[in-house]
Short mmCIF file of C-alpha atoms in Angstrom, two decimals:
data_model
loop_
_atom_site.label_atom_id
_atom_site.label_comp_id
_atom_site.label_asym_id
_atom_site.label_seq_id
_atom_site.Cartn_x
_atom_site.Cartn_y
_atom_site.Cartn_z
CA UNK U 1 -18.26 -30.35 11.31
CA UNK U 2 -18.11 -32.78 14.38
CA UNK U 3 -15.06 -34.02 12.55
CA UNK U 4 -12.92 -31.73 12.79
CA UNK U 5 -13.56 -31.14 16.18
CA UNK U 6 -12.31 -34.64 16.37
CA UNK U 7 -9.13 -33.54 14.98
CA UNK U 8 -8.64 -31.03 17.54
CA UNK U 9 -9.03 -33.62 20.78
CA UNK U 10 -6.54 -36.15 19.01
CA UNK U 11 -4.00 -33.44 17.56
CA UNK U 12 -4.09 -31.34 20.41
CA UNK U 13 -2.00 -28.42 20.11
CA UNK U 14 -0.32 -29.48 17.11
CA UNK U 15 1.62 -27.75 14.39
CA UNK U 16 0.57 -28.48 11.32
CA UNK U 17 3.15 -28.60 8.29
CA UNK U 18 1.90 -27.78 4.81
CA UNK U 19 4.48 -28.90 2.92
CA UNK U 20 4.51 -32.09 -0.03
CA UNK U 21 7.10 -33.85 -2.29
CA UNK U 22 8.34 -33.05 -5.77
CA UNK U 23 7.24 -34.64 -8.49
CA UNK U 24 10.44 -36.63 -9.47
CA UNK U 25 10.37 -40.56 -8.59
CA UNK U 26 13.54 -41.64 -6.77
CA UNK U 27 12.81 -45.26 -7.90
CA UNK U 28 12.65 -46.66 -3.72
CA UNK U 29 11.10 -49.66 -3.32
CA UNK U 30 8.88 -50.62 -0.19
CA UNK U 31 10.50 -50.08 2.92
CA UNK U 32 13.53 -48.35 1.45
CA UNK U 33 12.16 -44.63 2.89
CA UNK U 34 9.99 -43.60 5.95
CA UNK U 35 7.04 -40.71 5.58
CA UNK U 36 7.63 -37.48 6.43
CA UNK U 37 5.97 -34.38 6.45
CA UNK U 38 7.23 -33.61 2.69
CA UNK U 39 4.24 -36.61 2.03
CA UNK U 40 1.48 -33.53 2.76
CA UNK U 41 -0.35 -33.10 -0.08
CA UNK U 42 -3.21 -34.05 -2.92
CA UNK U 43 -3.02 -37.74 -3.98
CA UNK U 44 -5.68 -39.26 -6.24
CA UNK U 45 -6.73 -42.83 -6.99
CA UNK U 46 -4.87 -44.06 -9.59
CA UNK U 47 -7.52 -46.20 -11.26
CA UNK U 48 -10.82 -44.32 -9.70
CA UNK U 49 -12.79 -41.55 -10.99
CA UNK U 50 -12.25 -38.17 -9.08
CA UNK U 51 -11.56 -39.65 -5.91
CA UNK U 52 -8.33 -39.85 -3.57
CA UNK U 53 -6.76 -38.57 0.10
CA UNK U 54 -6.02 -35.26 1.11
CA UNK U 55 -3.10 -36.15 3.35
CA UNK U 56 -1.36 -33.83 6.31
CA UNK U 57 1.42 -35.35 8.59
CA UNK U 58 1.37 -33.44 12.03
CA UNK U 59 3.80 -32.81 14.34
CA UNK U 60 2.61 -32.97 18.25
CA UNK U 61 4.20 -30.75 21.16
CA UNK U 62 5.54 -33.77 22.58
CA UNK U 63 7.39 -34.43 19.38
CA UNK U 64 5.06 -37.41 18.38
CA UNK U 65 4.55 -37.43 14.34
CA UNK U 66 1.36 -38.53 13.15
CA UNK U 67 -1.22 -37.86 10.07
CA UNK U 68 -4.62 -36.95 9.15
CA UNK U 69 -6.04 -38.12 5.86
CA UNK U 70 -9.69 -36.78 4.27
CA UNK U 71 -10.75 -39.40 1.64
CA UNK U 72 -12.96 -38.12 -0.87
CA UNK U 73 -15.34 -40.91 -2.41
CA UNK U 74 -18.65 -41.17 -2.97
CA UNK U 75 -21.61 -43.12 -1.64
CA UNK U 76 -24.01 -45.33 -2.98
CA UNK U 77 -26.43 -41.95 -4.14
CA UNK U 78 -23.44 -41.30 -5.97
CA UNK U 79 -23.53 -38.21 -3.99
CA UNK U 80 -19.85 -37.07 -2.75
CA UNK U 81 -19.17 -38.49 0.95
CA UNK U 82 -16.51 -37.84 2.96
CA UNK U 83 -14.26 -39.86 5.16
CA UNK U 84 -11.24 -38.84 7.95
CA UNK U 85 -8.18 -40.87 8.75
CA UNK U 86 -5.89 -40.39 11.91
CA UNK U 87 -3.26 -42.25 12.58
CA UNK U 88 0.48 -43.22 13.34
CA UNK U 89 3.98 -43.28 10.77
CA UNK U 90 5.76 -46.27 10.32
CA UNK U 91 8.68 -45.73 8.16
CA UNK U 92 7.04 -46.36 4.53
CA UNK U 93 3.41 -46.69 5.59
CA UNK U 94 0.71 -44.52 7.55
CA UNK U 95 -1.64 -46.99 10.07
CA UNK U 96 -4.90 -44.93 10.73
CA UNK U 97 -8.03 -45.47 12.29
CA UNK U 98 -11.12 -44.65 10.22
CA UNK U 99 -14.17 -42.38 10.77
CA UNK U 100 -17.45 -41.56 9.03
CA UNK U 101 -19.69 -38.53 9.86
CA UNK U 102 -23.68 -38.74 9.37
CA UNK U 103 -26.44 -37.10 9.40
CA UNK U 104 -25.17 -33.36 9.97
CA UNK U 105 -26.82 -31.37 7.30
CA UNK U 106 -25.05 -27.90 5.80
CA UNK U 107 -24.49 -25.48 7.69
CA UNK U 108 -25.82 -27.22 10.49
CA UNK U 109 -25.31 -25.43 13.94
CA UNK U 110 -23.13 -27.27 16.87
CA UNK U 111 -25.35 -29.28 19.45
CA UNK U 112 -23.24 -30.10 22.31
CA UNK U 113 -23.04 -33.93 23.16
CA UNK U 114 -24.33 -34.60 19.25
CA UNK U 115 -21.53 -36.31 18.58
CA UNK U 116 -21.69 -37.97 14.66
CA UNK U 117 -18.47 -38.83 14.25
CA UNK U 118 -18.04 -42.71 14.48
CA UNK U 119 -14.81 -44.94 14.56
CA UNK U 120 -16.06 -47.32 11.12
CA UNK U 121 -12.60 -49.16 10.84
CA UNK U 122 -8.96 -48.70 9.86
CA UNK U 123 -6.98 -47.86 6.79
CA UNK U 124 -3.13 -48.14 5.82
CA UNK U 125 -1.74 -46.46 3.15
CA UNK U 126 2.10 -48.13 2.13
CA UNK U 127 4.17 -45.85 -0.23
CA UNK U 128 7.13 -47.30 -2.52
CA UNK U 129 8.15 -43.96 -3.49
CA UNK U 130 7.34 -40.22 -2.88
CA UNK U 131 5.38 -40.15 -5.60
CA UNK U 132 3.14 -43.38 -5.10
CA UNK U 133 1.58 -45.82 -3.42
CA UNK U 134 -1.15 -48.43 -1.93
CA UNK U 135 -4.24 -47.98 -0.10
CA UNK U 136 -6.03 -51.00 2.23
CA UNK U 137 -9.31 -49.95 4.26
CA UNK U 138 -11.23 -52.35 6.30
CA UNK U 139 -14.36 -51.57 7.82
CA UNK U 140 -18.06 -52.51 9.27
CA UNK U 141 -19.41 -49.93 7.02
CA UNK U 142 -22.01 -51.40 4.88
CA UNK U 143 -21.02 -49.23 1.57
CA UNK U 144 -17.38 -48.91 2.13
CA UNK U 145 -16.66 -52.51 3.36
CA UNK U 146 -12.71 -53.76 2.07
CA UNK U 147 -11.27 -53.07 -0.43
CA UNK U 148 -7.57 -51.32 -1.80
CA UNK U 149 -6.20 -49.08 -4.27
CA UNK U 150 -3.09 -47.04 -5.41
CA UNK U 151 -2.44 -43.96 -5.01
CA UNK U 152 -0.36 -40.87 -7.20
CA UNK U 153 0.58 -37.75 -6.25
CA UNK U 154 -0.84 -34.83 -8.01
CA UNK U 155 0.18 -31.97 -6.49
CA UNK U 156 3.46 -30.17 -4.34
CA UNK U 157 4.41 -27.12 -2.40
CA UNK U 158 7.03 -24.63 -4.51
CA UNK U 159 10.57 -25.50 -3.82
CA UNK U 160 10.23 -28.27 -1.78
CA UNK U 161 11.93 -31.61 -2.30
CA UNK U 162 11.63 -35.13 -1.24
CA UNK U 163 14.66 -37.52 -0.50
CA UNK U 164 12.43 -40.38 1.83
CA UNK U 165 14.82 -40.09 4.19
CA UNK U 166 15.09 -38.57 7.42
CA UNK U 167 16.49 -35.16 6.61
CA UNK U 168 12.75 -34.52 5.53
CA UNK U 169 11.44 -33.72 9.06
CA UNK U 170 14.72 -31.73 10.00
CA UNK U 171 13.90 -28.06 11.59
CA UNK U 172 15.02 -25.31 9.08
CA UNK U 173 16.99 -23.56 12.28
CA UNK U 174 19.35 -27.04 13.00
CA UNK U 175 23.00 -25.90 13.23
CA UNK U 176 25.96 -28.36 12.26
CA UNK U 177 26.74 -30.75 15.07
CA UNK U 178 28.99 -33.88 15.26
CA UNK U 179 28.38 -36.50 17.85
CA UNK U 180 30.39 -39.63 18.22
CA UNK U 181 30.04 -42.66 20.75
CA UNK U 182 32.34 -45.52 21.14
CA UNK U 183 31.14 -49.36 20.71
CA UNK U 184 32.88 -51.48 23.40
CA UNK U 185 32.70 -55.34 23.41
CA UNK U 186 29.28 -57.05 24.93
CA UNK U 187 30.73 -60.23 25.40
CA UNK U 188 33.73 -62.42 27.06
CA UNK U 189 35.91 -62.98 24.33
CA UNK U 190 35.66 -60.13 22.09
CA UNK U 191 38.73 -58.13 21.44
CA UNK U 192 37.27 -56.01 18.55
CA UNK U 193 36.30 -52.02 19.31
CA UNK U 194 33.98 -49.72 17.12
CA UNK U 195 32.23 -45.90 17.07
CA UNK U 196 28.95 -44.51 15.86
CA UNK U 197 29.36 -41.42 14.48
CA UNK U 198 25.78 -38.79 13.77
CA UNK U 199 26.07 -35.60 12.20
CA UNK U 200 23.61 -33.35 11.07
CA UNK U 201 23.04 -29.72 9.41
CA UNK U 202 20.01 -28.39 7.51
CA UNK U 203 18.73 -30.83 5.12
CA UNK U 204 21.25 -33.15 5.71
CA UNK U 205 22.35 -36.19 8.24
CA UNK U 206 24.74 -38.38 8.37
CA UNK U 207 25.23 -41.90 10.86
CA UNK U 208 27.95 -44.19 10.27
CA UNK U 209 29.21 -47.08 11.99
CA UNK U 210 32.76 -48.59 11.99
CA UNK U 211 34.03 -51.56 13.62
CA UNK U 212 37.94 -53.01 14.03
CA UNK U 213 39.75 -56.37 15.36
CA UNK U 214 36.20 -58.20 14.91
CA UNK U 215 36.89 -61.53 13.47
CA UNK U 216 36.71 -61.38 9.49
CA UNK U 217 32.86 -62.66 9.14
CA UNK U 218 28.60 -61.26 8.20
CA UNK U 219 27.76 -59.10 10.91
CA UNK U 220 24.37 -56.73 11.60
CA UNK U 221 23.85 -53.19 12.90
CA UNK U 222 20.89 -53.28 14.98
CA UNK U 223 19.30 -49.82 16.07
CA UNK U 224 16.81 -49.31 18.48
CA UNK U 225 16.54 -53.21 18.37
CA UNK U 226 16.01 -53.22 15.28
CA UNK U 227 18.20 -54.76 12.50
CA UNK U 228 19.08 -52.31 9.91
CA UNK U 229 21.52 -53.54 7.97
CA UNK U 230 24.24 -56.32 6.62
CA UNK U 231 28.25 -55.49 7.79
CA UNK U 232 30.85 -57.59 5.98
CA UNK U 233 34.35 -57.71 7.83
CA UNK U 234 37.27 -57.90 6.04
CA UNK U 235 41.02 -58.21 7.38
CA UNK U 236 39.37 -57.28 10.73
CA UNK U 237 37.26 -53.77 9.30
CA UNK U 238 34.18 -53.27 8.40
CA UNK U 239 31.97 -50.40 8.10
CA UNK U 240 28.06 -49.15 7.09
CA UNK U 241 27.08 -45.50 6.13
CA UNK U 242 23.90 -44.17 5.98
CA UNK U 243 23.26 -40.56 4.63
CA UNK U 244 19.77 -38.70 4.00
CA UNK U 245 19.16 -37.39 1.52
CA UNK U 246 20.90 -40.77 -0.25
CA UNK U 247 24.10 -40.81 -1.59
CA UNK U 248 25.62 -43.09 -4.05
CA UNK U 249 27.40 -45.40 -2.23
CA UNK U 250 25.74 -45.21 1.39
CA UNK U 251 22.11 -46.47 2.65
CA UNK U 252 19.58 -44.56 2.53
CA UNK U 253 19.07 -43.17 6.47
CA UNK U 254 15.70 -44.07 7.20
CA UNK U 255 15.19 -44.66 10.49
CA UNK U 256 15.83 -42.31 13.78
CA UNK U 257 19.81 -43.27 15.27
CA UNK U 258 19.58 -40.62 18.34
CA UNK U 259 18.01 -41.87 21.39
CA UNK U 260 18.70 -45.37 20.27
CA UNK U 261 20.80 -48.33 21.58
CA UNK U 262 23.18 -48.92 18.98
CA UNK U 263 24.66 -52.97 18.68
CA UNK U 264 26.75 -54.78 16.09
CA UNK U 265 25.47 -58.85 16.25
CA UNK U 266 27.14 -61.82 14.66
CA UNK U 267 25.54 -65.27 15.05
CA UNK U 268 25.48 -66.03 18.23
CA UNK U 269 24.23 -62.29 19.64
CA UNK U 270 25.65 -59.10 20.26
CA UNK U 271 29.17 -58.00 19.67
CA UNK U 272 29.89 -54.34 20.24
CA UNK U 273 27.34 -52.40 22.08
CA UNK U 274 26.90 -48.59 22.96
CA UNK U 275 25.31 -49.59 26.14
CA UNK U 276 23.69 -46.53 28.39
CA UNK U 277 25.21 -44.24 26.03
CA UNK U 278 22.46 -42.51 23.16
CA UNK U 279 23.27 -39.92 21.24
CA UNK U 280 21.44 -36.90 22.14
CA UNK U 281 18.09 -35.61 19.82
CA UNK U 282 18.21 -32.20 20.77
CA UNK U 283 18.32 -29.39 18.14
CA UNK U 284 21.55 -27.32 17.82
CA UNK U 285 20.33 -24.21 17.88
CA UNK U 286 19.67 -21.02 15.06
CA UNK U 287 22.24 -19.32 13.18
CA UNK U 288 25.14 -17.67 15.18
CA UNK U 289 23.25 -18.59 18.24
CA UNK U 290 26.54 -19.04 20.26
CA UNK U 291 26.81 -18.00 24.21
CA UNK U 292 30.21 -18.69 24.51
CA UNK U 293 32.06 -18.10 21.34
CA UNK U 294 35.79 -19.38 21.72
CA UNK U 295 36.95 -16.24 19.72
CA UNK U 296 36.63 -12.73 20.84
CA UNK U 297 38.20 -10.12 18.89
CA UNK U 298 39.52 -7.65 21.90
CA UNK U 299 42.57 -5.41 20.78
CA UNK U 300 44.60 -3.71 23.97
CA UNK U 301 45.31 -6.94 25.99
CA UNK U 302 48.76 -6.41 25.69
CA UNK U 303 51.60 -8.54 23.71
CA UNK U 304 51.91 -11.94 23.75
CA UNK U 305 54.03 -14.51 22.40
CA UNK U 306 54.73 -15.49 19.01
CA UNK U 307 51.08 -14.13 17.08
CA UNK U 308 52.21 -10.39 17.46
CA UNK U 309 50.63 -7.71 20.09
CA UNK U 310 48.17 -9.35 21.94
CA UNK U 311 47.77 -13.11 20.75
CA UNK U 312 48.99 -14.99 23.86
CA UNK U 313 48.38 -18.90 23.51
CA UNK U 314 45.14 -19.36 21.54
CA UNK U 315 42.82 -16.57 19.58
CA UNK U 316 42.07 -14.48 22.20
CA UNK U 317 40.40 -15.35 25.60
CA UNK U 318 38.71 -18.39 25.44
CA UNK U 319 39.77 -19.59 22.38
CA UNK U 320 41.96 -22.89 23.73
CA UNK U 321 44.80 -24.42 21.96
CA UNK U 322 44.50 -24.65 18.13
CA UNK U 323 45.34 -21.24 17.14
CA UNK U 324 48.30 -21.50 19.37
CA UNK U 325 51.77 -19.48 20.04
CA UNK U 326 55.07 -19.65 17.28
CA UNK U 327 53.77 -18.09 14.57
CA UNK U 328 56.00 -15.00 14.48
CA UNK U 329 55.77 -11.71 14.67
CA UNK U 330 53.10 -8.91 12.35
CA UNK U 331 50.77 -11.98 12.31
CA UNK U 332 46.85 -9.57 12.56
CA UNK U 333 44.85 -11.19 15.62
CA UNK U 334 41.97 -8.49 15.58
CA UNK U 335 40.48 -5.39 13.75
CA UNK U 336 38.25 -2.91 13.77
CA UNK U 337 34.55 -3.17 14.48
CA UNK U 338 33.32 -2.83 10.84
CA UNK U 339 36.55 -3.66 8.76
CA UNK U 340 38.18 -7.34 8.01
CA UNK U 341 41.73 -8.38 7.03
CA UNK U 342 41.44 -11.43 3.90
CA UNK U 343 43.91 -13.46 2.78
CA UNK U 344 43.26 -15.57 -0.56
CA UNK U 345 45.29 -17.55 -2.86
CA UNK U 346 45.68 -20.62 -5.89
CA UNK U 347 45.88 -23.86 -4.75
CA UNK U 348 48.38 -24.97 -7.23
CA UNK U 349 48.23 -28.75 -9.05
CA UNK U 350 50.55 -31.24 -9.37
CA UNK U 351 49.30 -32.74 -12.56
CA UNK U 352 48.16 -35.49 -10.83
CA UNK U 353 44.47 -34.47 -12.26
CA UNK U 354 45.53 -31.86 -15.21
CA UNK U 355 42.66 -30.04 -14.78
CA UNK U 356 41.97 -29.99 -11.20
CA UNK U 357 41.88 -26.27 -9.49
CA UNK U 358 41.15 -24.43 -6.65
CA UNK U 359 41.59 -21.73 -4.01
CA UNK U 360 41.70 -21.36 -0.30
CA UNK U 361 40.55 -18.14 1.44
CA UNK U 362 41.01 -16.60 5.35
CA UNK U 363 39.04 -13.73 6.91
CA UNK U 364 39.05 -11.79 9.96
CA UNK U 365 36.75 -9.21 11.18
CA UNK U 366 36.01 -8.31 14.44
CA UNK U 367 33.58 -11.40 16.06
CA UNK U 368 34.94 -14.19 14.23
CA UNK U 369 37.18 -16.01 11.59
CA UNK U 370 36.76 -17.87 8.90
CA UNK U 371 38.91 -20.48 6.76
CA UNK U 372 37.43 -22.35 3.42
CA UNK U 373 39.21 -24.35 0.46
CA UNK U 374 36.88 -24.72 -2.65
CA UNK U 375 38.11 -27.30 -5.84
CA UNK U 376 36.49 -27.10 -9.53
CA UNK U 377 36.83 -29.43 -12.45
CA UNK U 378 37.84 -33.07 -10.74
CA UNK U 379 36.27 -36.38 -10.67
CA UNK U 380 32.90 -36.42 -8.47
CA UNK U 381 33.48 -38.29 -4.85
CA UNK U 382 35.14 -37.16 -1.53
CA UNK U 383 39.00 -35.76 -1.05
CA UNK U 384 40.84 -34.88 1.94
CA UNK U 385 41.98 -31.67 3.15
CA UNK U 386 45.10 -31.46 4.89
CA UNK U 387 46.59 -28.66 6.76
CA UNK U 388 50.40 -28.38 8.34
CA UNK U 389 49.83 -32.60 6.95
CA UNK U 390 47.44 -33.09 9.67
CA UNK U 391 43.49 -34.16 8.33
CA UNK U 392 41.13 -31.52 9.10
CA UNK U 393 38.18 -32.56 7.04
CA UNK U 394 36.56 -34.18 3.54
CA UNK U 395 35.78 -32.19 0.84
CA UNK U 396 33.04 -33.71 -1.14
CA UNK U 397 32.67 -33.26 -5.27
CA UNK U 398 29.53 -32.88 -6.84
CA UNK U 399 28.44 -32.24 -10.25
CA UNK U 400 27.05 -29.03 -11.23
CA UNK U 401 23.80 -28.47 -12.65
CA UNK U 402 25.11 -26.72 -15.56
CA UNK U 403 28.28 -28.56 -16.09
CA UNK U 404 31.82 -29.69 -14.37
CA UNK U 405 31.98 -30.28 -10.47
CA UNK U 406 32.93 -28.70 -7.49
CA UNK U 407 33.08 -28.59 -3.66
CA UNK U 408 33.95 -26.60 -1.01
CA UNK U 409 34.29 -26.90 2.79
CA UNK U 410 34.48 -24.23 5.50
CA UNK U 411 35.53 -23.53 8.93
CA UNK U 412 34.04 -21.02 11.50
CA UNK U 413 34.80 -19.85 14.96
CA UNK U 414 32.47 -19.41 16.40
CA UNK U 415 31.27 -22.72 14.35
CA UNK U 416 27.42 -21.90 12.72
CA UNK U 417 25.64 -23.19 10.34
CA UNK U 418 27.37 -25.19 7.43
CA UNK U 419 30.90 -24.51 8.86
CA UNK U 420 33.20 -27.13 10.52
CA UNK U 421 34.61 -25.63 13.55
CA UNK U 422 38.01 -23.71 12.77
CA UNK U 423 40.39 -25.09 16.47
CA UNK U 424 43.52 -24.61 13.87
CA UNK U 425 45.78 -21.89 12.14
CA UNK U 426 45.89 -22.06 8.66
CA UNK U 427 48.20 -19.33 7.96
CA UNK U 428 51.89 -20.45 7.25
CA UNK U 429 50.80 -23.59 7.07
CA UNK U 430 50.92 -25.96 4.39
CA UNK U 431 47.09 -26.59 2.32
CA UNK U 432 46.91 -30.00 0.35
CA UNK U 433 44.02 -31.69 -1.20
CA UNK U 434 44.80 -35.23 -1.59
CA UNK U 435 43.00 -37.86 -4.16
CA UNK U 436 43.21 -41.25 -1.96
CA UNK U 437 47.01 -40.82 -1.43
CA UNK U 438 47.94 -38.13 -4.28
CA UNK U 439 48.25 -34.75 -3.69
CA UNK U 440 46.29 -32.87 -6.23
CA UNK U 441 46.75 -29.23 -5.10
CA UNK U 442 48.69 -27.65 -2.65
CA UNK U 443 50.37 -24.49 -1.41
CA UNK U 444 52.03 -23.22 1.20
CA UNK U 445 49.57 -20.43 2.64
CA UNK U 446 50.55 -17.11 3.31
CA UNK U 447 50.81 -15.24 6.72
CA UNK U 448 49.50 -12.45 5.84
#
């Protein structure tokens, strides 16, 4: 069909993604999530007889997203009749130019310069959840002509999952990275500072934005020029997080921050601005795909001081400061290809929560090492991990499918995916999980 071929000129080159959203409603209203390519799929019309889209959302070598929608109708012999939608995605809605093709008959051969395929109009579909949403078509088409309806989902891919948020487009080979940018003052008189911070790892992102020494007042976050949301400043703070999929207690992130001039406005205009600096958009590579891995188990390099035979200042060559000198002697730096040294033990609690417990665990083999704290049976939200009393990261608390809660965080060197990256020795050091200011567990963690 001449339509398809039409496909091929617009979508040149493109990878297609067959993949749709479950069948759970997040309750979203309009605007509150952007399409992604977890909105592929069979949706019907709602109050229509066997008729509805077929809808793909593409992704172009040059990044570009778009989507290609096949209505299925019928026409005024009540016969079926088919016709094609391409166009762009605008956070919650899909704008697409319309086409109809006539007068090919089945099985018709190709007849070059026969081109049937005709531009009859434009159509915009606007979802208000994953599950649903509205259909406007105009056109000079003298059976379709205007109209609307809603739309329903009716069908989705095995194990997939839709959140609305950005997360949904994420490449299944994105590694964790942290970027962070600072916001300096845009105007003469402003004494206030701020930072963006963007992280990402598969299926998740995070962008946050916090601002000090502003006067106490309603300020916006504008992204990309674009006003995303309301900051209140309090005692000279103030601070908006965005997470995707949502969280309770942070916006849902739907919108793109990287590549994007970030500004906090009051009033008048801008405040704090990033200026020239973006954060960067480019992927951070598969798992364990590391060139220059700060730790390099290498036994023979003689003594050194402090970590036992061959430590020296650091984990080996490369490894920088972090894992540092002083921690006394019969300390293992390295093993043998093939085996691994672990060292695991009971956080203990201080009754703050009476049922709060956990464990921290350290491994070594011979290409990297490894450091993770996991916590069971305390109240869902986020607690801090502290090691030697310095922060080195949140643990966050969920609640288990099948009862109670836990969470976990881990380090890595070289850092991978879903690891923080371990630039610290945990051993003879002091592990404490704090509640807000109480410690909840702790224990002084062994050497070896």
């Amino acid at each position: 069909m001449k339509a398809l071929r039409l496909i091929s000129i617009l979508t040149l080159t493109t990878s297609i993604f067959f993949f749709s959203a479950n069948l759970f409603s997040h309750g979203q209203g309009p605007g509150s999530l952007m399409v992604t390519r977890y909105f592929t799929g069979a949706w019907e019309q709602t109050r229509q007889e066997s008729q509805g889209l077929s809808l793909e959302v593409i992704s172009q070598l040059d990044g570009s997203r778009k989507s290609v929608a096949y209505w299925y109708t019928y026409g005024a012999d009540r016969k079926t009749a088919w016709y094609l939608g391409i166009g762009n995605l605008v956070e919650n809605r899909i704008e697409m130019d319309l086409y109809d093709s006539t007068d090919v008959g089945f099985m018709q051969d190709e007849v070059p310069g026969n081109d049937s395929v005709q531009n009859i109009g434009t159509m915009t579909i606007v979802f208000d959840s994953c599950n649903s949403g509205a259909v406007e078509f105009e056109t000079n088409h003298a059976e379709v002509g205007n109209g609307s309806f809603d739309i329903t989902r009716v069908s989705e891919v095995l194990n997939t999952h839709c959140s609305g948020g950005i997360s949904d487009d994420m490449h299944a080979d994105t590694m964790f990275g942290v970027q962070r940018m600072d916001l300096a003052p845009a105007r003469e008189g402003i004494t206030g500072s701020g930072y963006a911070r963007y992280e990402d790892y598969p299926g998740h992102m995070e962008f946050e934005v916090e601002v000090t020494g502003l006067p106490d007042g309603d300020y916006h976050l504008y992204v990309g020029m674009r006003d995303r949301g309301g900051m209140t400043v309090a005692n000279g703070y103030g601070r908006l997080e965005y997470r995707s999929p949502g969280e309770t207690g942070s916006e849902m992130l739907n919108f793109e921050p990287r590549d994007m001039l970030i500004e906090i406005h009051d009033n008048q205009g801008v405040v704090l601005s990033s200026f020239e600096n973006r954060f960067t958009p480019e992927q951070h590579g598969q798992y364990g795909d590391n060139d220059d891995p700060r730790f390099r188990c290498r036994p023979g390099h003689g003594p050194g001081p402090g970590m036992g035979p061959g430590m020296g200042p650091g984990m080996g060559p490369g490894m920088g400061p972090g894992m540092g000198p002083g921690m006394g002697p019969g300390m293992h730096y390295c093993v043998d290809e093939g085996e691994f040294i672990e060292i695991e033990s009971a956080l203990m609690s201080t009754a703050v929560l009476p049922n709060a417990n956990g464990s921290a665990e350290w491994r070594m083999n011979s290409n990297r090492v490894e450091f993770s704290v996991d916590i069971e049976d305390v109240p869902v939200g986020t607690y801090t991990l502290k090691v030697g009393g310095i922060e080195r990261g949140l643990i966050r608390v969920y609640e288990m499918r099948h009862g109670g809660t836990y969470g976990r965080i881990r380090f890595r060197d070289p850092e991978t995916t879903y690891h923080e990256h371990l630039d610290f020795e945990p051993r003879g050091q002091s592990v404490e999980v704090f509640q807000d200011s109480n410690v909840i567990l702790g224990i002084d963690f062994p050497l070896e």
